[in-house]
Coordinates of C-alpha atoms in Angstrom, one line a residue:
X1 CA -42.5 48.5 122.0
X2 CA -39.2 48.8 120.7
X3 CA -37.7 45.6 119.5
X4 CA -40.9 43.6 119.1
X5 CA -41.5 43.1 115.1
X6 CA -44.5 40.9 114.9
X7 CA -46.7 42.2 117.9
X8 CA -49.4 43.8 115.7
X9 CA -48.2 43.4 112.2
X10 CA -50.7 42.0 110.3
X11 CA -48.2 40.7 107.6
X12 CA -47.6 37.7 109.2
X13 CA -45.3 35.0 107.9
X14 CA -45.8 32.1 109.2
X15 CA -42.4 29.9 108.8
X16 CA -42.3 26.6 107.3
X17 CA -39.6 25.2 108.9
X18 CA -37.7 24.9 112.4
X19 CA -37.5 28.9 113.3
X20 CA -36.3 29.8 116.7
X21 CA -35.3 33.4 115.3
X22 CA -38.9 34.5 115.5
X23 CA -38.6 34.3 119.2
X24 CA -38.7 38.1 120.6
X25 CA -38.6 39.5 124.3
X26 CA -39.4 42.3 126.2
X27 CA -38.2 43.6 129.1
X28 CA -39.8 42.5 132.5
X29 CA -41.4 45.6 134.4
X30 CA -41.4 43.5 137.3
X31 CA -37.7 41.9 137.9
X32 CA -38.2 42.6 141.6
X33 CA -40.8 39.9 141.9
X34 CA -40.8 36.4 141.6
X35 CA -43.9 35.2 139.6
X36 CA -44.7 32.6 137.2
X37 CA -45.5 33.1 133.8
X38 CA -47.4 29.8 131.8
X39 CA -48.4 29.0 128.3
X40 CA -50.9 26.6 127.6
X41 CA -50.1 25.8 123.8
X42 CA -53.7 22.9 122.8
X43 CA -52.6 22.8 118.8
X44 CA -48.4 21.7 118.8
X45 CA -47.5 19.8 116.0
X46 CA -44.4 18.2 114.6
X47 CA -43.4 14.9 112.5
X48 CA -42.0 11.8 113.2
X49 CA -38.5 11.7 111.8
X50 CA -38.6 8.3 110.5
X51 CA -42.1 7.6 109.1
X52 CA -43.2 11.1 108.2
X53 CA -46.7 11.1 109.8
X54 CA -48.0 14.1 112.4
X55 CA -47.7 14.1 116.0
X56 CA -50.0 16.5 118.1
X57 CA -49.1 17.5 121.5
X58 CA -50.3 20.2 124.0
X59 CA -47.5 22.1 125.4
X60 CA -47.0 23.5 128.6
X61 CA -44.5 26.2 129.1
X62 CA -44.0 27.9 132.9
X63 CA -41.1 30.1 133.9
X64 CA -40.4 32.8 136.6
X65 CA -38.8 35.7 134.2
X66 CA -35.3 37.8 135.5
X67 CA -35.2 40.8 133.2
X68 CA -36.2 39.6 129.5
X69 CA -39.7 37.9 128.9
X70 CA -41.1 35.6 125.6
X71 CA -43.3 37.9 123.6
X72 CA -46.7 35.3 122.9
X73 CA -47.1 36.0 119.3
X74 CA -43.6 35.0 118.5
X75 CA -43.5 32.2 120.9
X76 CA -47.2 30.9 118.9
X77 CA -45.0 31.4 115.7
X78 CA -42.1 29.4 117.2
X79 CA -44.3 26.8 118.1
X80 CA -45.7 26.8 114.6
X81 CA -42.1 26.3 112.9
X82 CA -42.3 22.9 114.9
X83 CA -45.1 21.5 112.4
X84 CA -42.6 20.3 109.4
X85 CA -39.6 19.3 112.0
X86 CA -39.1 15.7 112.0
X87 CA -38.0 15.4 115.7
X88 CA -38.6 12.8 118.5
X89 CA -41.4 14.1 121.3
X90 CA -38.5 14.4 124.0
X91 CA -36.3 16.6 121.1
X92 CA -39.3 18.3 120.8
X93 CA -39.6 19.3 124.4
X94 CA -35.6 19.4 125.1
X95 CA -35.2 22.3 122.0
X96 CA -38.0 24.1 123.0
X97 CA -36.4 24.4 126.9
X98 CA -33.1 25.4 125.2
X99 CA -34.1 27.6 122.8
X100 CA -36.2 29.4 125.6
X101 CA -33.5 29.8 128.4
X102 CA -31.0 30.7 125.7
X103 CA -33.6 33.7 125.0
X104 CA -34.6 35.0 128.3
X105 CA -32.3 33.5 131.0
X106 CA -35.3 32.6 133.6
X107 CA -34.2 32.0 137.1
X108 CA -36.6 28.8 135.9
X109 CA -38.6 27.4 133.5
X110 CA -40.3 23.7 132.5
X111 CA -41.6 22.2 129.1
X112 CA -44.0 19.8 129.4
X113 CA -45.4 17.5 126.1
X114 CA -48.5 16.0 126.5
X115 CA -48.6 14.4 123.1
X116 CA -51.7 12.0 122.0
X117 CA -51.2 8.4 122.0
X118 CA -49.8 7.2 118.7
X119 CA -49.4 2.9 118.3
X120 CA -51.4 2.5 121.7
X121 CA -48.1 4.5 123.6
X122 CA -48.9 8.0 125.0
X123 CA -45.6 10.2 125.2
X124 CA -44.9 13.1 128.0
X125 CA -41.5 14.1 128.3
X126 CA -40.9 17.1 130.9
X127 CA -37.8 19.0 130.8
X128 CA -36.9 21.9 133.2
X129 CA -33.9 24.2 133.2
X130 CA -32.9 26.4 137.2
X131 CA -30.8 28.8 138.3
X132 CA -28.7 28.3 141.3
X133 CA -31.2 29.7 143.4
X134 CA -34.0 27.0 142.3
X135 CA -31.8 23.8 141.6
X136 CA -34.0 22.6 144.7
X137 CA -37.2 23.4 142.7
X138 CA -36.2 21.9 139.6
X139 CA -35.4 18.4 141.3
X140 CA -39.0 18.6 143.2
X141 CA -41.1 19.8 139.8
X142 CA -38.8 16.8 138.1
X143 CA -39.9 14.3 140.8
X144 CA -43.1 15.5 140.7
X145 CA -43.7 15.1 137.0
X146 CA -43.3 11.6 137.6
X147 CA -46.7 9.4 136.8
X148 CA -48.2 7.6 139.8
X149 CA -47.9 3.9 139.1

């Protein structure tokens, strides 16, 4: 496919630092439709940025595509770049959200961190970006994030 660079090389770099110019797209062959599109992403790592030690998360990335769409490899290698960024959980999850609609222009699309308890305190910040057409979604999926107490 024109435009992808990583998609079957087998020279992969993988970068050691914060990389969001890995990210590649495609072009949707389906920009009619309105479907959703997740990533399940078990092995997300970053650092704390003030004492240095890991954080693991799983992320969880769904968006309804317009005419561009993340290619996976690039998104896995994205991801990857996170592992020596010193960055707060919700930075985390905020950067990714923004790096991602800045990409594709979704009519929508959510980042959800489920990142294991460190200290005794479990983190999940959600943050989700909508068109005009589903501001009404993004306000339910927002309220519906919410833990039930």
């Amino acid at each position: 496919m024109p435009g992808l660079s990583l998609l079957g090389n087998t020279a992969t770099n993988y970068p050691d630092k914060y990389a969001p110019q890995v990210l590649e797209t495609f072009p949707n062959k389906h920009p009619d439709n309105e479907y959703l599109v997740t990533f399940h992403c078990p092995e997300f790592t970053s650092l704390c940025p003030k004492t240095g030690q890991p954080d693991f998360a799983k992320i969880v990335i769904s968006y309804i595509p317009r005419e561009r769409m993340v290619e996976s490899k690039s998104l896995k290698l994205y991801l990857f770049s996170f592992r020596n960024h010193g960055d707060f959980h919700e930075d985390c999850v905020n950067i990714i959200m923004k790096d991602l609609v800045a990409l594709m222009d979704p009519r929508y699309l959510e980042v959800k961190g489920i990142f294991t308890p460190r200290g005794g305190i479990a983190i999940h910040p959600f943050a989700n970006y909508a068109d005009d057409e589903h501001r009404d979604m993004a306000r339910s999926r927002m309220l519906a994030s919410f833990p039930e107490s």
